[in-house]
Amino acid sequence: MNIKGIEIIKEIQNIKAYTAFKFDGIDSIEFKVFDDYDYQIIKTNKTYVVYYRLQRDIYAALGYILSHKNHKDYDIKRSRKLKSLGYMIDCARNAVPTIDTLKRQVVNLSLMGYTYIGLYLEDLFELDDQEEFGYMRGRYTTSQISDLITFSKRFDIKVIPYIQTLAHLNAIFKHAKYNAVLDTADILLVDEPKTYELIEKMLVTAQSMFHTNEINIGMDEAWQLGLGKYLNRNGYQNRMDIMLNHLDKVLDICKKNNIKASMWADMFFHLKGGAYFSKGVTSFDDIKDMIPSDVELIYWDYYHTDQKDYDDKFASLKTLTSNYGFAGGAWKWVGFAPFNGFSEKASIPAIEACKKANVDHFVVTSWGDNGAEASMFSILPSLLFISQSFYEDDLTDENKFLYGLTGYSKNQWMSLDLLNQIYPSKEIKTVNPSKYLLFEDLLLGDSRIKLHKDYEKSYQDIKDIIEPLTTIDSPYVYIFNTLYDLSFILSIKSTLSIKLYELYHKKDKEGLLDLATIDLSETIDLIKQFYKDFNYQWHYENKPYGFEVQSYRFGGLIQRLEDIKIKVLDYVKGNISSIEELDHRILNLADEDDPFLGCIYYNQFIKYVTFGTF
């Protein structure tokens, strides 16, 4: 293949190394600078001419060319009005991606048309003289970030730090050293001089480490702001005043160091109306003059599916500032499986509202709530869908693009959503039974979890759908292996509570013997296999830190099932006269007319396993 007009040999080598794209069938590509569109591609037989505006448009054009090689000759022109389109990965909830993993994602993002990757860090970057900051959490070193930045520049992708300067710093408060700057929970102590010394050190370090003046300063979800040590020192104060006072101090530090700050907008809504997602339009005319115009307020929302909710929030935001952006979400925070379907469902109205509100900056967040179990790459369909939705056309064949990029079509990727769609309609809804049914205790149950006998058949069908996908030659086959294992486990375990309860109360000891020696034994073996594959997935993508949580969870799950097996066998043999937990258990079954068969969104492991203190 002959490349004319630019020198991108190393970039093409990286595309070949990190993706499944093939360059066969392309004789030559000539690149020319042009200002009228983001990019224009003229295909004649096996030769291409690409006109591009910015360096990053080269790679977006390449992504299109590589995924549409078999199309007949064409002349396309593509543009979008966004100034920046970013992807932010949560590195702070145990799963800390390796630099090589981030490089792979940078290549993916560049081919989709993204302009930056954001790293949500909290304490996960090294600070001078702060050994406890990010200790044993997998913090990034200056050299690691420098390596990532050097690589990303080749693809014209910025690397932007997302830190916290008010809340979500619970990890540092495990160290007594930071007691002086603790208000309560995970919140920094406002008006404490040491707080601002720490914040300035974080900001200046991030600025230097990332070679950027663009920093997201966080400040979201500080629900207990001013209600701890601050309250003891100052008595109850207007919490909006506390927020604005703190923001002024932090922005003074930013201004002093020439830092261009963005922050999450939710606390203003929370302190004004008591709820971030309250309906209707909220007016901030009374405090608008107190919000500096040089901080960008980011409205985040990845829940709503009605455009009016987004329109109203933008209308509210415009009474607060004229400097705003938007953060949507690619759902990878519901457990081991992604929720690409809902990511798309929520993104459609969000993107339309953003276009209507003339949003210049859009970022896709992918959080890691409660353990960050899902693969970063499991939400590639969502990232592609969102990026292509901003073009003024619908030219991209997402099935072909994802097949070329990963070796799996979009339809095959979307099959991973099925692990949480174990109800007949398959309606797109935010539920995560594939996580809570895995850990649900067979003797105790959980008052929040409802069960249904049809789960077993649903997971058997899902297992059969995913199994052939585990034989595909793809750099991402390990993700399908992991979720195949999970579907196999749940094809047995998802209804074991019901079977165990019914057999016990029927006094069917023969059935209980089979359940213990066959069903429980097989479940334990399958969990061990799942743990092995999940262990591989984690360490292939992430640093080792944080996996200890999974070791404890799965070690505990396996031991608990072993204990239950022993207890059931003791009952069958007559060594014990009853199983006390089952004598008292209330079996919580889903209503037969429930279209979702009891499935809910419930993502807190600590609540699954006991009614006692964990």
mmCIF file of C-alpha atoms in Angstrom, residues 3-236:
data_model
loop_
_atom_site.group_PDB
_atom_site.id
_atom_site.type_symbol
_atom_site.label_atom_id
_atom_site.label_comp_id
_atom_site.label_asym_id
_atom_site.label_seq_id
_atom_site.Cartn_x
_atom_site.Cartn_y
_atom_site.Cartn_z
ATOM 1 C CA ILE A 3 0.709 6.416 1.300
ATOM 2 C CA LYS A 4 1.148 9.868 -0.216
ATOM 3 C CA GLY A 5 1.123 13.347 1.290
ATOM 4 C CA ILE A 6 1.893 12.484 4.931
ATOM 5 C CA GLU A 7 4.202 10.262 6.957
ATOM 6 C CA ILE A 8 2.141 7.824 9.075
ATOM 7 C CA ILE A 9 4.082 4.557 8.824
ATOM 8 C CA LYS A 10 4.313 4.106 12.615
ATOM 9 C CA GLU A 11 0.654 4.982 13.071
ATOM 10 C CA ILE A 12 -0.359 2.348 10.526
ATOM 11 C CA GLN A 13 1.863 -0.176 12.292
ATOM 12 C CA ASN A 14 0.021 0.603 15.531
ATOM 13 C CA ILE A 15 -3.356 0.258 13.839
ATOM 14 C CA LYS A 16 -2.272 -3.179 12.606
ATOM 15 C CA ALA A 17 -0.951 -4.119 16.055
ATOM 16 C CA TYR A 18 -3.928 -2.944 18.102
ATOM 17 C CA THR A 19 -6.915 -3.644 15.841
ATOM 18 C CA ALA A 20 -8.227 -6.366 13.554
ATOM 19 C CA PHE A 21 -8.310 -4.022 10.551
ATOM 20 C CA LYS A 22 -6.677 -5.309 7.355
ATOM 21 C CA PHE A 23 -5.096 -3.051 4.753
ATOM 22 C CA ASP A 24 -5.378 -5.547 1.906
ATOM 23 C CA GLY A 25 -7.448 -4.348 -1.033
ATOM 24 C CA ILE A 26 -6.045 -0.814 -0.788
ATOM 25 C CA ASP A 27 -3.472 0.166 -3.409
ATOM 26 C CA SER A 28 -2.874 3.770 -2.364
ATOM 27 C CA ILE A 29 -4.185 6.619 -0.221
ATOM 28 C CA GLU A 30 -3.227 10.214 -0.932
ATOM 29 C CA PHE A 31 -3.813 12.808 1.798
ATOM 30 C CA LYS A 32 -4.371 16.517 1.143
ATOM 31 C CA VAL A 33 -5.182 19.365 3.540
ATOM 32 C CA PHE A 34 -8.588 20.954 2.980
ATOM 33 C CA ASP A 35 -10.812 23.272 5.070
ATOM 34 C CA ASP A 36 -14.358 22.731 3.857
ATOM 35 C CA TYR A 37 -15.124 19.492 5.732
ATOM 36 C CA ASP A 38 -13.710 17.376 8.543
ATOM 37 C CA TYR A 39 -12.766 14.981 5.786
ATOM 38 C CA GLN A 40 -13.657 14.031 2.241
ATOM 39 C CA ILE A 41 -12.886 10.631 0.712
ATOM 40 C CA ILE A 42 -12.877 9.920 -2.996
ATOM 41 C CA LYS A 43 -12.608 6.210 -3.807
ATOM 42 C CA THR A 44 -11.749 5.026 -7.299
ATOM 43 C CA ASN A 45 -11.254 1.273 -7.555
ATOM 44 C CA LYS A 46 -8.583 0.555 -4.919
ATOM 45 C CA THR A 47 -7.176 4.068 -4.678
ATOM 46 C CA TYR A 48 -8.308 6.799 -2.324
ATOM 47 C CA VAL A 49 -7.831 10.537 -2.041
ATOM 48 C CA VAL A 50 -8.498 12.005 1.419
ATOM 49 C CA TYR A 51 -8.949 15.714 2.044
ATOM 50 C CA TYR A 52 -8.684 16.505 5.742
ATOM 51 C CA ARG A 53 -8.922 19.558 7.981
ATOM 52 C CA LEU A 54 -6.967 18.514 11.088
ATOM 53 C CA GLN A 55 -4.496 15.749 11.803
ATOM 54 C CA ARG A 56 -7.089 13.825 13.819
ATOM 55 C CA ASP A 57 -9.389 13.758 10.782
ATOM 56 C CA ILE A 58 -6.800 11.607 9.001
ATOM 57 C CA TYR A 59 -7.519 8.730 11.374
ATOM 58 C CA ALA A 60 -11.292 9.180 11.338
ATOM 59 C CA ALA A 61 -11.070 8.960 7.548
ATOM 60 C CA LEU A 62 -8.879 5.861 7.807
ATOM 61 C CA GLY A 63 -11.456 4.260 10.095
ATOM 62 C CA TYR A 64 -14.108 4.801 7.461
ATOM 63 C CA ILE A 65 -11.910 3.563 4.601
ATOM 64 C CA LEU A 66 -10.849 0.403 6.435
ATOM 65 C CA SER A 67 -14.406 -0.510 7.419
ATOM 66 C CA HIS A 68 -15.982 0.181 4.018
ATOM 67 C CA LYS A 69 -13.361 -1.242 1.636
ATOM 68 C CA ASN A 70 -15.873 -3.311 -0.304
ATOM 69 C CA HIS A 71 -18.107 -0.378 -1.158
ATOM 70 C CA LYS A 72 -18.296 0.714 -4.772
ATOM 71 C CA ASP A 73 -16.522 3.911 -5.794
ATOM 72 C CA TYR A 74 -17.724 6.853 -3.741
ATOM 73 C CA ASP A 75 -17.176 10.520 -2.954
ATOM 74 C CA ILE A 76 -18.244 11.410 0.594
ATOM 75 C CA LYS A 77 -17.900 14.571 2.650
ATOM 76 C CA ARG A 78 -18.274 14.408 6.444
ATOM 77 C CA SER A 79 -18.470 17.111 9.093
ATOM 78 C CA ARG A 80 -19.696 17.656 12.626
ATOM 79 C CA LYS A 81 -20.076 20.816 14.666
ATOM 80 C CA LEU A 82 -18.416 19.598 17.866
ATOM 81 C CA LYS A 83 -15.105 21.128 18.905
ATOM 82 C CA SER A 84 -14.180 18.137 21.062
ATOM 83 C CA LEU A 85 -15.438 14.599 21.577
ATOM 84 C CA GLY A 86 -13.859 12.728 24.447
ATOM 85 C CA TYR A 87 -13.925 9.383 26.186
ATOM 86 C CA MET A 88 -13.309 9.298 29.931
ATOM 87 C CA ILE A 89 -12.356 6.035 31.613
ATOM 88 C CA ASP A 90 -12.790 5.572 35.352
ATOM 89 C CA CYS A 91 -9.392 4.454 36.660
ATOM 90 C CA ALA A 92 -10.262 4.965 40.330
ATOM 91 C CA ARG A 93 -12.693 2.122 41.098
ATOM 92 C CA ASN A 94 -10.074 -0.626 41.367
ATOM 93 C CA ALA A 95 -9.478 -1.341 37.658
ATOM 94 C CA VAL A 96 -6.493 0.795 36.612
ATOM 95 C CA PRO A 97 -5.828 0.262 32.887
ATOM 96 C CA THR A 98 -2.254 -0.429 31.882
ATOM 97 C CA ILE A 99 -0.625 2.027 29.509
ATOM 98 C CA ASP A 100 -0.731 -0.596 26.762
ATOM 99 C CA THR A 101 -4.494 -0.976 27.267
ATOM 100 C CA LEU A 102 -4.900 2.789 27.037
ATOM 101 C CA LYS A 103 -2.809 2.856 23.853
ATOM 102 C CA ARG A 104 -5.095 0.251 22.305
ATOM 103 C CA GLN A 105 -8.095 2.369 23.219
ATOM 104 C CA VAL A 106 -6.451 5.521 21.843
ATOM 105 C CA VAL A 107 -6.114 3.798 18.466
ATOM 106 C CA ASN A 108 -9.763 2.705 18.595
ATOM 107 C CA LEU A 109 -10.894 6.207 19.530
ATOM 108 C CA SER A 110 -8.863 7.895 16.813
ATOM 109 C CA LEU A 111 -10.397 5.691 14.123
ATOM 110 C CA MET A 112 -13.873 6.552 15.430
ATOM 111 C CA GLY A 113 -13.205 10.298 15.380
ATOM 112 C CA TYR A 114 -12.614 11.103 19.048
ATOM 113 C CA THR A 115 -10.362 14.004 19.994
ATOM 114 C CA TYR A 116 -9.254 13.109 23.527
ATOM 115 C CA ILE A 117 -9.118 10.458 26.201
ATOM 116 C CA GLY A 118 -9.749 11.459 29.799
ATOM 117 C CA LEU A 119 -8.420 9.588 32.821
ATOM 118 C CA TYR A 120 -10.608 9.812 35.915
ATOM 119 C CA LEU A 121 -7.996 9.547 38.639
ATOM 120 C CA GLU A 122 -8.993 10.695 42.134
ATOM 121 C CA ASP A 123 -5.692 9.773 43.864
ATOM 122 C CA LEU A 124 -4.186 7.681 41.076
ATOM 123 C CA PHE A 125 -1.229 9.842 40.120
ATOM 124 C CA GLU A 126 1.984 10.279 42.049
ATOM 125 C CA LEU A 127 2.484 13.412 44.158
ATOM 126 C CA ASP A 128 5.881 14.473 45.447
ATOM 127 C CA ASP A 129 6.275 13.876 49.195
ATOM 128 C CA GLN A 130 2.844 12.173 49.312
ATOM 129 C CA GLU A 131 3.663 8.475 49.469
ATOM 130 C CA GLU A 132 0.191 7.661 50.814
ATOM 131 C CA PHE A 133 -1.556 9.338 47.854
ATOM 132 C CA GLY A 134 -2.651 6.465 45.627
ATOM 133 C CA TYR A 135 -0.635 3.988 47.711
ATOM 134 C CA MET A 136 -1.266 0.369 46.662
ATOM 135 C CA ARG A 137 -3.974 1.567 44.276
ATOM 136 C CA GLY A 138 -2.009 1.435 41.029
ATOM 137 C CA ARG A 139 -1.294 5.141 40.673
ATOM 138 C CA TYR A 140 0.284 6.292 37.432
ATOM 139 C CA THR A 141 3.849 7.532 37.375
ATOM 140 C CA THR A 142 5.074 10.529 35.420
ATOM 141 C CA SER A 143 6.958 8.269 33.017
ATOM 142 C CA GLN A 144 3.865 6.144 32.343
ATOM 143 C CA ILE A 145 1.731 9.173 31.532
ATOM 144 C CA SER A 146 4.528 10.631 29.414
ATOM 145 C CA ASP A 147 4.644 7.393 27.415
ATOM 146 C CA LEU A 148 0.877 7.540 26.848
ATOM 147 C CA ILE A 149 0.968 11.201 25.799
ATOM 148 C CA THR A 150 3.801 10.616 23.326
ATOM 149 C CA PHE A 151 1.869 7.747 21.770
ATOM 150 C CA SER A 152 -1.456 9.621 21.702
ATOM 151 C CA LYS A 153 0.070 12.651 19.997
ATOM 152 C CA ARG A 154 0.764 10.485 16.975
ATOM 153 C CA PHE A 155 -3.002 10.183 16.559
ATOM 154 C CA ASP A 156 -3.710 13.791 17.570
ATOM 155 C CA ILE A 157 -5.508 12.556 20.697
ATOM 156 C CA LYS A 158 -5.193 14.670 23.827
ATOM 157 C CA VAL A 159 -4.872 13.069 27.268
ATOM 158 C CA ILE A 160 -6.798 15.026 29.911
ATOM 159 C CA PRO A 161 -6.755 14.437 33.692
ATOM 160 C CA TYR A 162 -10.006 14.299 35.653
ATOM 161 C CA ILE A 163 -9.257 14.816 39.331
ATOM 162 C CA GLN A 164 -11.257 15.661 42.459
ATOM 163 C CA THR A 165 -11.006 18.847 44.488
ATOM 164 C CA LEU A 166 -13.968 18.426 46.838
ATOM 165 C CA ALA A 167 -15.440 14.915 47.178
ATOM 166 C CA HIS A 168 -14.843 11.296 46.077
ATOM 167 C CA LEU A 169 -11.465 11.193 47.818
ATOM 168 C CA ASN A 170 -12.379 8.409 50.234
ATOM 169 C CA ALA A 171 -9.227 6.432 49.367
ATOM 170 C CA ILE A 172 -6.854 9.030 50.799
ATOM 171 C CA PHE A 173 -8.801 9.132 54.045
ATOM 172 C CA LYS A 174 -7.682 5.597 54.817
ATOM 173 C CA HIS A 175 -4.423 7.307 55.790
ATOM 174 C CA ALA A 176 -4.232 9.311 59.016
ATOM 175 C CA LYS A 177 -2.010 11.829 57.249
ATOM 176 C CA TYR A 178 -5.076 13.347 55.581
ATOM 177 C CA ASN A 179 -7.295 13.672 58.658
ATOM 178 C CA ALA A 180 -6.615 17.404 58.809
ATOM 179 C CA VAL A 181 -8.307 17.957 55.434
ATOM 180 C CA LEU A 182 -11.325 15.702 56.052
ATOM 181 C CA ASP A 183 -14.755 17.217 56.543
ATOM 182 C CA THR A 184 -16.857 14.040 56.547
ATOM 183 C CA ALA A 185 -17.287 10.907 54.448
ATOM 184 C CA ASP A 186 -15.138 11.483 51.316
ATOM 185 C CA ILE A 187 -15.261 15.297 51.361
ATOM 186 C CA LEU A 188 -12.439 17.791 51.762
ATOM 187 C CA LEU A 189 -12.626 20.365 54.551
ATOM 188 C CA VAL A 190 -13.508 23.757 53.091
ATOM 189 C CA ASP A 191 -11.624 26.816 54.434
ATOM 190 C CA GLU A 192 -8.839 24.646 55.887
ATOM 191 C CA PRO A 193 -5.489 26.005 54.568
ATOM 192 C CA LYS A 194 -4.027 22.482 54.306
ATOM 193 C CA THR A 195 -6.890 21.553 51.988
ATOM 194 C CA TYR A 196 -5.825 24.161 49.466
ATOM 195 C CA GLU A 197 -2.169 23.216 49.793
ATOM 196 C CA LEU A 198 -3.140 19.677 48.796
ATOM 197 C CA ILE A 199 -5.413 20.872 45.979
ATOM 198 C CA GLU A 200 -2.718 23.113 44.534
ATOM 199 C CA LYS A 201 -0.222 20.259 44.662
ATOM 200 C CA MET A 202 -2.706 18.017 42.826
ATOM 201 C CA LEU A 203 -3.481 20.622 40.179
ATOM 202 C CA VAL A 204 0.106 21.648 39.511
ATOM 203 C CA THR A 205 1.245 18.018 39.420
ATOM 204 C CA ALA A 206 -1.512 17.012 36.994
ATOM 205 C CA GLN A 207 -0.736 20.029 34.819
ATOM 206 C CA SER A 208 2.935 19.107 34.657
ATOM 207 C CA MET A 209 2.451 15.352 34.336
ATOM 208 C CA PHE A 210 -0.104 15.593 31.524
ATOM 209 C CA HIS A 211 1.515 18.553 29.754
ATOM 210 C CA THR A 212 -1.850 20.301 29.642
ATOM 211 C CA ASN A 213 -3.682 23.277 31.072
ATOM 212 C CA GLU A 214 -7.017 21.481 30.667
ATOM 213 C CA ILE A 215 -8.065 19.785 33.911
ATOM 214 C CA ASN A 216 -11.449 18.614 35.138
ATOM 215 C CA ILE A 217 -11.603 19.528 38.838
ATOM 216 C CA GLY A 218 -14.550 17.274 39.735
ATOM 217 C CA MET A 219 -16.648 18.668 42.629
ATOM 218 C CA ASP A 220 -19.590 16.315 41.989
ATOM 219 C CA GLU A 221 -21.819 14.489 44.473
ATOM 220 C CA ALA A 222 -20.502 16.189 47.614
ATOM 221 C CA TRP A 223 -23.830 15.458 49.273
ATOM 222 C CA GLN A 224 -22.604 16.001 52.846
ATOM 223 C CA LEU A 225 -20.649 19.170 52.152
ATOM 224 C CA GLY A 226 -20.278 21.272 55.296
ATOM 225 C CA LEU A 227 -21.966 18.724 57.555
ATOM 226 C CA GLY A 228 -18.965 17.232 59.361
ATOM 227 C CA LYS A 229 -15.932 18.916 60.837
ATOM 228 C CA TYR A 230 -16.877 22.110 59.000
ATOM 229 C CA LEU A 231 -20.199 22.145 60.856
ATOM 230 C CA ASN A 232 -18.449 21.661 64.194
ATOM 231 C CA ARG A 233 -16.121 24.566 63.473
ATOM 232 C CA ASN A 234 -18.553 27.026 61.933
ATOM 233 C CA GLY A 235 -22.060 25.971 62.816
ATOM 234 C CA TYR A 236 -24.581 25.420 60.067
#
